[in-house]
Amino acid sequence: MANMNLTDAKTLAYINMYAVLGTLENLCELDPQARALLKNKKPLSIGMIVKGGPSATLTFKNGYCRMTDGVDKCDILLPFGSCEKFNGMIDGTVTPIPCKGFTHIAFLLKSFIPLTDLLSKYMRPDPEDLKDERFFEISTSLMFYTITVALSQIGNNDEIGKFSADHIVDGDIKVAISGGPAATIRVCNHRMITIKKAPENYRAIMEFTSIKLARDLFDGNVNAVACIGQGTIIMGGMISMVDNINRILDRVALYLA
């Protein structure tokens, strides 16, 4: 866990909800093994409500997963008394007790937990697994989605992140890996939202020229400023937008450590 003097539990809860659990959407799209865990199961939704923090619902249907805000229509409801308790579920120190949907416990144990375990395998990979090209691609793509969603959560909730977000003008920023995943960081009135696809039009762009480079950056093996100098990270458009995104990106590593 990151040093909580440098990070705060509420921001971490938003990251864990939308950036970490939200990446289950992409895991189901990218990995047939994930879809197999959900096959032949009737549609089911898990709502999670965090006191003083986020609330969202994961819906599993036809082998795929979607996250939506709020918990109005969920089959299983997991309540958390604080952001710390919710973060504890993510790092495996807290076992949540459903307040609704006890009859669906088997789904939690046999599908949901194996799915989150599979996500962890990709997010904190064994170096041996990364030698497999397909595993490497999926792992790096999932990290990309987690990081780009975490960016917006930090810009909206973390005090230092909000300071940078306050300096970003309205518009879309394209963040992408050449030939790989892309995301839109949409800024409106200094609030940020990540959309997990490329924007049609954008005011600024930050693109990594290869998936290997993106991985090296995510793992902290190369310096972003040096890469920009070498042209392996392409920046364009309104550079002040990208500069502030990069400042928030520095915070991402602290929270996802």
PDB file of C-alpha atoms in Angstrom:
ATOM      1  CA  MET A   1       0.000   0.000   0.000  1.00  0.00           C
ATOM      2  CA  ALA A   2       1.149   3.528  -0.732  1.00  0.00           C
ATOM      3  CA  ASN A   3       2.147   5.835   2.100  1.00  0.00           C
ATOM      4  CA  MET A   4      -1.130   7.372   3.205  1.00  0.00           C
ATOM      5  CA  ASN A   5       0.555  10.690   4.042  1.00  0.00           C
ATOM      6  CA  LEU A   6       1.123  11.067   0.319  1.00  0.00           C
ATOM      7  CA  THR A   7      -2.210   9.598  -0.746  1.00  0.00           C
ATOM      8  CA  ASP A   8      -5.679   9.677   0.750  1.00  0.00           C
ATOM      9  CA  ALA A   9      -8.157   6.864   1.360  1.00  0.00           C
ATOM     10  CA  LYS A  10     -11.072   8.546  -0.417  1.00  0.00           C
ATOM     11  CA  THR A  11      -9.141   9.102  -3.655  1.00  0.00           C
ATOM     12  CA  LEU A  12      -7.849   5.535  -3.431  1.00  0.00           C
ATOM     13  CA  ALA A  13     -11.444   4.270  -3.047  1.00  0.00           C
ATOM     14  CA  TYR A  14     -12.472   6.078  -6.258  1.00  0.00           C
ATOM     15  CA  ILE A  15      -9.445   4.603  -8.043  1.00  0.00           C
ATOM     16  CA  ASN A  16     -10.169   1.112  -6.709  1.00  0.00           C
ATOM     17  CA  MET A  17     -13.811   1.351  -7.801  1.00  0.00           C
ATOM     18  CA  TYR A  18     -13.537   2.883 -11.260  1.00  0.00           C
ATOM     19  CA  ALA A  19      -9.933   2.256 -12.319  1.00  0.00           C
ATOM     20  CA  VAL A  20      -9.280  -1.172 -10.771  1.00  0.00           C
ATOM     21  CA  LEU A  21     -12.692  -2.913 -10.659  1.00  0.00           C
ATOM     22  CA  GLY A  22     -13.744  -0.950 -13.752  1.00  0.00           C
ATOM     23  CA  THR A  23     -10.951  -2.699 -15.670  1.00  0.00           C
ATOM     24  CA  LEU A  24     -12.923  -5.965 -15.328  1.00  0.00           C
ATOM     25  CA  GLU A  25     -14.862  -4.610 -18.352  1.00  0.00           C
ATOM     26  CA  ASN A  26     -11.691  -4.726 -20.431  1.00  0.00           C
ATOM     27  CA  LEU A  27     -10.496  -8.012 -18.954  1.00  0.00           C
ATOM     28  CA  CYS A  28     -13.683  -9.710 -20.188  1.00  0.00           C
ATOM     29  CA  GLU A  29     -13.214  -8.185 -23.642  1.00  0.00           C
ATOM     30  CA  LEU A  30      -9.564  -9.219 -23.934  1.00  0.00           C
ATOM     31  CA  ASP A  31      -9.320 -12.613 -22.236  1.00  0.00           C
ATOM     32  CA  PRO A  32     -11.431 -15.655 -23.214  1.00  0.00           C
ATOM     33  CA  GLN A  33     -10.535 -17.201 -19.839  1.00  0.00           C
ATOM     34  CA  ALA A  34     -12.384 -14.336 -18.112  1.00  0.00           C
ATOM     35  CA  ARG A  35     -15.441 -14.831 -20.304  1.00  0.00           C
ATOM     36  CA  ALA A  36     -15.368 -18.578 -19.574  1.00  0.00           C
ATOM     37  CA  LEU A  37     -15.788 -17.813 -15.848  1.00  0.00           C
ATOM     38  CA  LEU A  38     -19.087 -16.099 -16.692  1.00  0.00           C
ATOM     39  CA  LYS A  39     -20.391 -18.490 -19.353  1.00  0.00           C
ATOM     40  CA  ASN A  40     -23.797 -20.125 -18.870  1.00  0.00           C
ATOM     41  CA  LYS A  41     -24.505 -17.798 -15.954  1.00  0.00           C
ATOM     42  CA  LYS A  42     -27.682 -15.753 -16.041  1.00  0.00           C
ATOM     43  CA  PRO A  43     -27.116 -11.969 -15.949  1.00  0.00           C
ATOM     44  CA  LEU A  44     -26.172 -10.776 -12.490  1.00  0.00           C
ATOM     45  CA  SER A  45     -25.141  -7.445 -10.993  1.00  0.00           C
ATOM     46  CA  ILE A  46     -23.026  -6.569  -7.966  1.00  0.00           C
ATOM     47  CA  GLY A  47     -23.508  -3.158  -6.376  1.00  0.00           C
ATOM     48  CA  MET A  48     -20.906  -1.656  -4.060  1.00  0.00           C
ATOM     49  CA  ILE A  49     -21.696   1.369  -1.916  1.00  0.00           C
ATOM     50  CA  VAL A  50     -18.963   3.094   0.065  1.00  0.00           C
ATOM     51  CA  LYS A  51     -19.881   5.516   2.854  1.00  0.00           C
ATOM     52  CA  GLY A  52     -18.292   8.870   2.038  1.00  0.00           C
ATOM     53  CA  GLY A  53     -17.025   7.486  -1.268  1.00  0.00           C
ATOM     54  CA  PRO A  54     -18.094   5.999  -4.604  1.00  0.00           C
ATOM     55  CA  SER A  55     -20.993   3.709  -5.435  1.00  0.00           C
ATOM     56  CA  ALA A  56     -21.213   1.646  -8.612  1.00  0.00           C
ATOM     57  CA  THR A  57     -22.656  -1.546 -10.059  1.00  0.00           C
ATOM     58  CA  LEU A  58     -20.903  -4.225 -12.102  1.00  0.00           C
ATOM     59  CA  THR A  59     -23.283  -6.119 -14.384  1.00  0.00           C
ATOM     60  CA  PHE A  60     -22.181  -9.485 -15.780  1.00  0.00           C
ATOM     61  CA  LYS A  61     -24.024 -10.668 -18.870  1.00  0.00           C
ATOM     62  CA  ASN A  62     -23.169 -13.083 -21.727  1.00  0.00           C
ATOM     63  CA  GLY A  63     -19.554 -13.321 -20.599  1.00  0.00           C
ATOM     64  CA  TYR A  64     -19.055  -9.563 -20.514  1.00  0.00           C
ATOM     65  CA  CYS A  65     -19.050  -6.925 -17.811  1.00  0.00           C
ATOM     66  CA  ARG A  66     -20.231  -3.304 -17.586  1.00  0.00           C
ATOM     67  CA  MET A  67     -19.814  -0.777 -14.796  1.00  0.00           C
ATOM     68  CA  THR A  68     -22.437   1.888 -14.128  1.00  0.00           C
ATOM     69  CA  ASP A  69     -22.758   4.554 -11.438  1.00  0.00           C
ATOM     70  CA  GLY A  70     -25.026   3.973  -8.451  1.00  0.00           C
ATOM     71  CA  VAL A  71     -26.545   0.824  -6.956  1.00  0.00           C
ATOM     72  CA  ASP A  72     -30.245   1.181  -7.821  1.00  0.00           C
ATOM     73  CA  LYS A  73     -30.608  -2.071  -9.727  1.00  0.00           C
ATOM     74  CA  CYS A  74     -28.290  -4.698  -8.312  1.00  0.00           C
ATOM     75  CA  ASP A  75     -28.803  -8.355  -7.375  1.00  0.00           C
ATOM     76  CA  ILE A  76     -26.035  -8.375  -4.750  1.00  0.00           C
ATOM     77  CA  LEU A  77     -25.273  -5.315  -2.603  1.00  0.00           C
ATOM     78  CA  LEU A  78     -21.986  -4.973  -0.758  1.00  0.00           C
ATOM     79  CA  PRO A  79     -21.972  -2.045   1.685  1.00  0.00           C
ATOM     80  CA  PHE A  80     -18.743  -0.581   3.082  1.00  0.00           C
ATOM     81  CA  GLY A  81     -18.758   1.608   6.198  1.00  0.00           C
ATOM     82  CA  SER A  82     -15.746   3.631   5.059  1.00  0.00           C
ATOM     83  CA  CYS A  83     -13.320   4.172   2.193  1.00  0.00           C
ATOM     84  CA  GLU A  84     -10.680   2.330   4.233  1.00  0.00           C
ATOM     85  CA  LYS A  85     -12.886  -0.787   4.471  1.00  0.00           C
ATOM     86  CA  PHE A  86     -13.533  -0.782   0.727  1.00  0.00           C
ATOM     87  CA  ASN A  87      -9.803  -0.381   0.019  1.00  0.00           C
ATOM     88  CA  GLY A  88      -9.279  -3.296   2.407  1.00  0.00           C
ATOM     89  CA  MET A  89     -11.463  -5.518   0.195  1.00  0.00           C
ATOM     90  CA  ILE A  90      -9.278  -4.612  -2.791  1.00  0.00           C
ATOM     91  CA  ASP A  91      -6.031  -5.431  -1.003  1.00  0.00           C
ATOM     92  CA  GLY A  92      -7.515  -8.615   0.476  1.00  0.00           C
ATOM     93  CA  THR A  93      -7.631  -7.621   4.152  1.00  0.00           C
ATOM     94  CA  VAL A  94     -11.420  -7.125   4.426  1.00  0.00           C
ATOM     95  CA  THR A  95     -14.120  -9.657   3.503  1.00  0.00           C
ATOM     96  CA  PRO A  96     -17.349  -7.886   2.544  1.00  0.00           C
ATOM     97  CA  ILE A  97     -20.718  -9.182   3.781  1.00  0.00           C
ATOM     98  CA  PRO A  98     -23.623  -8.657   1.352  1.00  0.00           C
ATOM     99  CA  CYS A  99     -26.704  -6.928   2.781  1.00  0.00           C
ATOM    100  CA  LYS A 100     -28.719  -8.124  -0.221  1.00  0.00           C
ATOM    101  CA  GLY A 101     -28.423 -11.137  -2.523  1.00  0.00           C
ATOM    102  CA  PHE A 102     -27.308 -13.910  -0.135  1.00  0.00           C
ATOM    103  CA  THR A 103     -28.691 -16.456  -2.600  1.00  0.00           C
ATOM    104  CA  HIS A 104     -26.038 -15.332  -5.087  1.00  0.00           C
ATOM    105  CA  ILE A 105     -23.044 -16.015  -2.815  1.00  0.00           C
ATOM    106  CA  ALA A 106     -21.964 -18.854  -5.156  1.00  0.00           C
ATOM    107  CA  PHE A 107     -21.503 -16.289  -7.953  1.00  0.00           C
ATOM    108  CA  LEU A 108     -19.291 -14.151  -5.714  1.00  0.00           C
ATOM    109  CA  LEU A 109     -17.136 -17.133  -4.752  1.00  0.00           C
ATOM    110  CA  LYS A 110     -17.011 -19.032  -8.042  1.00  0.00           C
ATOM    111  CA  SER A 111     -17.052 -16.237 -10.627  1.00  0.00           C
ATOM    112  CA  PHE A 112     -16.384 -12.794  -9.168  1.00  0.00           C
ATOM    113  CA  ILE A 113     -13.412 -13.671  -6.939  1.00  0.00           C
ATOM    114  CA  PRO A 114     -11.681 -15.814  -9.653  1.00  0.00           C
ATOM    115  CA  LEU A 115     -12.237 -12.892 -12.057  1.00  0.00           C
ATOM    116  CA  THR A 116     -10.585 -10.397  -9.694  1.00  0.00           C
ATOM    117  CA  ASP A 117      -7.768 -12.918  -9.112  1.00  0.00           C
ATOM    118  CA  LEU A 118      -7.241 -13.129 -12.884  1.00  0.00           C
ATOM    119  CA  LEU A 119      -7.152  -9.339 -13.071  1.00  0.00           C
ATOM    120  CA  SER A 120      -4.497  -9.297 -10.310  1.00  0.00           C
ATOM    121  CA  LYS A 121      -2.454 -11.830 -12.269  1.00  0.00           C
ATOM    122  CA  TYR A 122      -2.334  -9.374 -15.169  1.00  0.00           C
ATOM    123  CA  MET A 123      -1.900  -6.235 -13.052  1.00  0.00           C
ATOM    124  CA  ARG A 124       0.888  -7.636 -10.843  1.00  0.00           C
ATOM    125  CA  PRO A 125       2.351 -10.148 -13.282  1.00  0.00           C
ATOM    126  CA  ASP A 126       4.962 -12.786 -12.757  1.00  0.00           C
ATOM    127  CA  PRO A 127       7.980 -11.794 -14.923  1.00  0.00           C
ATOM    128  CA  GLU A 128       7.844 -15.275 -16.511  1.00  0.00           C
ATOM    129  CA  ASP A 129       4.253 -14.685 -17.716  1.00  0.00           C
ATOM    130  CA  LEU A 130       5.309 -11.454 -19.423  1.00  0.00           C
ATOM    131  CA  LYS A 131       7.550 -13.452 -21.777  1.00  0.00           C
ATOM    132  CA  ASP A 132       4.353 -14.626 -23.479  1.00  0.00           C
ATOM    133  CA  GLU A 133       3.530 -12.026 -26.127  1.00  0.00           C
ATOM    134  CA  ARG A 134      -0.258 -12.247 -25.796  1.00  0.00           C
ATOM    135  CA  PHE A 135      -0.092 -12.080 -21.992  1.00  0.00           C
ATOM    136  CA  PHE A 136       2.223  -9.055 -22.264  1.00  0.00           C
ATOM    137  CA  GLU A 137      -0.236  -7.289 -24.606  1.00  0.00           C
ATOM    138  CA  ILE A 138      -3.276  -7.972 -22.426  1.00  0.00           C
ATOM    139  CA  SER A 139      -1.424  -7.044 -19.231  1.00  0.00           C
ATOM    140  CA  THR A 140      -0.158  -3.752 -20.686  1.00  0.00           C
ATOM    141  CA  SER A 141      -3.573  -2.890 -22.195  1.00  0.00           C
ATOM    142  CA  LEU A 142      -5.292  -3.493 -18.836  1.00  0.00           C
ATOM    143  CA  MET A 143      -2.680  -1.333 -17.106  1.00  0.00           C
ATOM    144  CA  PHE A 144      -3.312   1.377 -19.696  1.00  0.00           C
ATOM    145  CA  TYR A 145      -7.056   1.425 -18.955  1.00  0.00           C
ATOM    146  CA  THR A 146      -6.490   1.372 -15.193  1.00  0.00           C
ATOM    147  CA  ILE A 147      -3.998   4.241 -15.368  1.00  0.00           C
ATOM    148  CA  THR A 148      -6.086   6.443 -17.689  1.00  0.00           C
ATOM    149  CA  VAL A 149      -9.181   6.016 -15.481  1.00  0.00           C
ATOM    150  CA  ALA A 150      -7.092   6.600 -12.334  1.00  0.00           C
ATOM    151  CA  LEU A 151      -5.898   9.879 -13.890  1.00  0.00           C
ATOM    152  CA  SER A 152      -9.411  11.306 -13.838  1.00  0.00           C
ATOM    153  CA  GLN A 153     -10.153  10.045 -10.325  1.00  0.00           C
ATOM    154  CA  ILE A 154      -6.984  11.723  -9.024  1.00  0.00           C
ATOM    155  CA  GLY A 155      -7.766  14.925 -10.927  1.00  0.00           C
ATOM    156  CA  ASN A 156     -11.207  15.024  -9.295  1.00  0.00           C
ATOM    157  CA  ASN A 157     -10.445  13.855  -5.751  1.00  0.00           C
ATOM    158  CA  ASP A 158      -6.777  14.176  -4.777  1.00  0.00           C
ATOM    159  CA  GLU A 159      -5.775  17.642  -3.474  1.00  0.00           C
ATOM    160  CA  ILE A 160      -2.547  17.805  -5.518  1.00  0.00           C
ATOM    161  CA  GLY A 161      -4.329  16.286  -8.540  1.00  0.00           C
ATOM    162  CA  LYS A 162      -7.131  18.855  -8.308  1.00  0.00           C
ATOM    163  CA  PHE A 163      -4.541  21.651  -8.365  1.00  0.00           C
ATOM    164  CA  SER A 164      -3.308  20.369 -11.762  1.00  0.00           C
ATOM    165  CA  ALA A 165      -6.866  19.777 -13.038  1.00  0.00           C
ATOM    166  CA  ASP A 166      -7.692  23.412 -12.199  1.00  0.00           C
ATOM    167  CA  HIS A 167      -5.124  24.430 -14.813  1.00  0.00           C
ATOM    168  CA  ILE A 168      -6.558  22.302 -17.648  1.00  0.00           C
ATOM    169  CA  VAL A 169      -8.834  24.030 -20.145  1.00  0.00           C
ATOM    170  CA  ASP A 170     -12.024  22.324 -21.359  1.00  0.00           C
ATOM    171  CA  GLY A 171     -11.695  19.750 -24.137  1.00  0.00           C
ATOM    172  CA  ASP A 172     -10.669  16.215 -25.015  1.00  0.00           C
ATOM    173  CA  ILE A 173      -7.166  14.815 -24.671  1.00  0.00           C
ATOM    174  CA  LYS A 174      -6.280  11.664 -26.581  1.00  0.00           C
ATOM    175  CA  VAL A 175      -4.019   9.219 -24.753  1.00  0.00           C
ATOM    176  CA  ALA A 176      -3.033   6.178 -26.796  1.00  0.00           C
ATOM    177  CA  ILE A 177      -0.576   3.397 -27.488  1.00  0.00           C
ATOM    178  CA  SER A 178       0.210   3.192 -31.232  1.00  0.00           C
ATOM    179  CA  GLY A 179      -1.631   0.190 -32.657  1.00  0.00           C
ATOM    180  CA  GLY A 180      -3.118  -0.545 -29.226  1.00  0.00           C
ATOM    181  CA  PRO A 181      -5.660   0.846 -26.770  1.00  0.00           C
ATOM    182  CA  ALA A 182      -6.746   4.490 -26.688  1.00  0.00           C
ATOM    183  CA  ALA A 183      -8.677   6.643 -24.243  1.00  0.00           C
ATOM    184  CA  THR A 184     -10.226  10.087 -24.072  1.00  0.00           C
ATOM    185  CA  ILE A 185      -9.600  12.303 -21.057  1.00  0.00           C
ATOM    186  CA  ARG A 186     -12.509  14.758 -21.196  1.00  0.00           C
ATOM    187  CA  VAL A 187     -12.175  17.929 -19.155  1.00  0.00           C
ATOM    188  CA  CYS A 188     -15.149  20.170 -18.406  1.00  0.00           C
ATOM    189  CA  ASN A 189     -15.042  22.894 -15.742  1.00  0.00           C
ATOM    190  CA  HIS A 190     -11.869  21.278 -14.339  1.00  0.00           C
ATOM    191  CA  ARG A 191     -13.654  17.960 -13.757  1.00  0.00           C
ATOM    192  CA  MET A 192     -12.195  14.978 -15.590  1.00  0.00           C
ATOM    193  CA  ILE A 193     -13.774  11.846 -17.020  1.00  0.00           C
ATOM    194  CA  THR A 194     -12.073   8.989 -18.865  1.00  0.00           C
ATOM    195  CA  ILE A 195     -13.814   7.374 -21.827  1.00  0.00           C
ATOM    196  CA  LYS A 196     -12.173   4.105 -22.853  1.00  0.00           C
ATOM    197  CA  LYS A 197     -11.977   4.864 -26.561  1.00  0.00           C
ATOM    198  CA  ALA A 198     -10.273   7.415 -28.802  1.00  0.00           C
ATOM    199  CA  PRO A 199     -11.975  10.823 -29.168  1.00  0.00           C
ATOM    200  CA  GLU A 200     -13.300  11.882 -32.571  1.00  0.00           C
ATOM    201  CA  ASN A 201     -11.714  15.296 -32.114  1.00  0.00           C
ATOM    202  CA  TYR A 202      -9.173  16.347 -29.547  1.00  0.00           C
ATOM    203  CA  ARG A 203      -7.319  19.444 -28.378  1.00  0.00           C
ATOM    204  CA  ALA A 204      -4.196  17.592 -27.265  1.00  0.00           C
ATOM    205  CA  ILE A 205      -2.583  14.193 -27.728  1.00  0.00           C
ATOM    206  CA  MET A 206      -0.093  12.018 -25.909  1.00  0.00           C
ATOM    207  CA  GLU A 207       0.784   8.832 -27.739  1.00  0.00           C
ATOM    208  CA  PHE A 208       3.280   6.103 -26.868  1.00  0.00           C
ATOM    209  CA  THR A 209       4.942   4.816 -30.030  1.00  0.00           C
ATOM    210  CA  SER A 210       4.958   1.166 -28.928  1.00  0.00           C
ATOM    211  CA  ILE A 211       3.384  -1.155 -26.376  1.00  0.00           C
ATOM    212  CA  LYS A 212       6.865  -2.016 -25.079  1.00  0.00           C
ATOM    213  CA  LEU A 213       7.603   1.648 -24.420  1.00  0.00           C
ATOM    214  CA  ALA A 214       4.250   2.092 -22.667  1.00  0.00           C
ATOM    215  CA  ARG A 215       5.080  -0.886 -20.468  1.00  0.00           C
ATOM    216  CA  ASP A 216       8.523   0.467 -19.583  1.00  0.00           C
ATOM    217  CA  LEU A 217       6.892   3.758 -18.612  1.00  0.00           C
ATOM    218  CA  PHE A 218       4.181   2.090 -16.514  1.00  0.00           C
ATOM    219  CA  ASP A 219       6.823  -0.004 -14.746  1.00  0.00           C
ATOM    220  CA  GLY A 220       8.957   3.067 -14.100  1.00  0.00           C
ATOM    221  CA  ASN A 221      11.883   1.787 -16.172  1.00  0.00           C
ATOM    222  CA  VAL A 222      12.099   4.843 -18.435  1.00  0.00           C
ATOM    223  CA  ASN A 223      11.671   8.565 -17.888  1.00  0.00           C
ATOM    224  CA  ALA A 224       8.733  10.274 -19.619  1.00  0.00           C
ATOM    225  CA  VAL A 225      10.610  13.545 -20.188  1.00  0.00           C
ATOM    226  CA  ALA A 226      13.519  11.670 -21.799  1.00  0.00           C
ATOM    227  CA  CYS A 227      11.061   9.763 -24.035  1.00  0.00           C
ATOM    228  CA  ILE A 228       9.482  13.014 -25.193  1.00  0.00           C
ATOM    229  CA  GLY A 229      12.993  14.270 -26.047  1.00  0.00           C
ATOM    230  CA  GLN A 230      13.695  11.102 -28.015  1.00  0.00           C
ATOM    231  CA  GLY A 231      10.311  11.282 -29.780  1.00  0.00           C
ATOM    232  CA  THR A 232       9.126   7.915 -28.427  1.00  0.00           C
ATOM    233  CA  ILE A 233       6.246   9.738 -26.732  1.00  0.00           C
ATOM    234  CA  ILE A 234       4.443  11.950 -29.221  1.00  0.00           C
ATOM    235  CA  MET A 235       2.830  15.094 -27.845  1.00  0.00           C
ATOM    236  CA  GLY A 236       0.751  17.528 -29.832  1.00  0.00           C
ATOM    237  CA  GLY A 237      -1.958  20.158 -29.721  1.00  0.00           C
ATOM    238  CA  MET A 238      -2.367  22.259 -26.590  1.00  0.00           C
ATOM    239  CA  ILE A 239       0.763  21.224 -24.718  1.00  0.00           C
ATOM    240  CA  SER A 240      -0.331  22.812 -21.408  1.00  0.00           C
ATOM    241  CA  MET A 241      -3.108  20.191 -21.245  1.00  0.00           C
ATOM    242  CA  VAL A 242      -0.597  17.356 -21.624  1.00  0.00           C
ATOM    243  CA  ASP A 243       1.798  18.967 -19.126  1.00  0.00           C
ATOM    244  CA  ASN A 244      -0.870  18.959 -16.439  1.00  0.00           C
ATOM    245  CA  ILE A 245      -1.948  15.410 -17.329  1.00  0.00           C
ATOM    246  CA  ASN A 246       1.686  14.365 -16.854  1.00  0.00           C
ATOM    247  CA  ARG A 247       1.730  16.004 -13.410  1.00  0.00           C
ATOM    248  CA  ILE A 248      -1.346  13.984 -12.421  1.00  0.00           C
ATOM    249  CA  LEU A 249       0.264  10.880 -13.945  1.00  0.00           C
ATOM    250  CA  ASP A 250       3.067  11.229 -11.371  1.00  0.00           C
ATOM    251  CA  ARG A 251       0.424  10.817  -8.652  1.00  0.00           C
ATOM    252  CA  VAL A 252      -1.002   7.666 -10.287  1.00  0.00           C
ATOM    253  CA  ALA A 253       2.142   5.674  -9.481  1.00  0.00           C
ATOM    254  CA  LEU A 254       1.785   6.544  -5.778  1.00  0.00           C
ATOM    255  CA  TYR A 255      -1.788   5.269  -5.600  1.00  0.00           C
ATOM    256  CA  LEU A 256      -1.296   2.166  -7.715  1.00  0.00           C
ATOM    257  CA  ALA A 257       2.008   1.190  -6.083  1.00  0.00           C
TER     258      ALA A 257
END
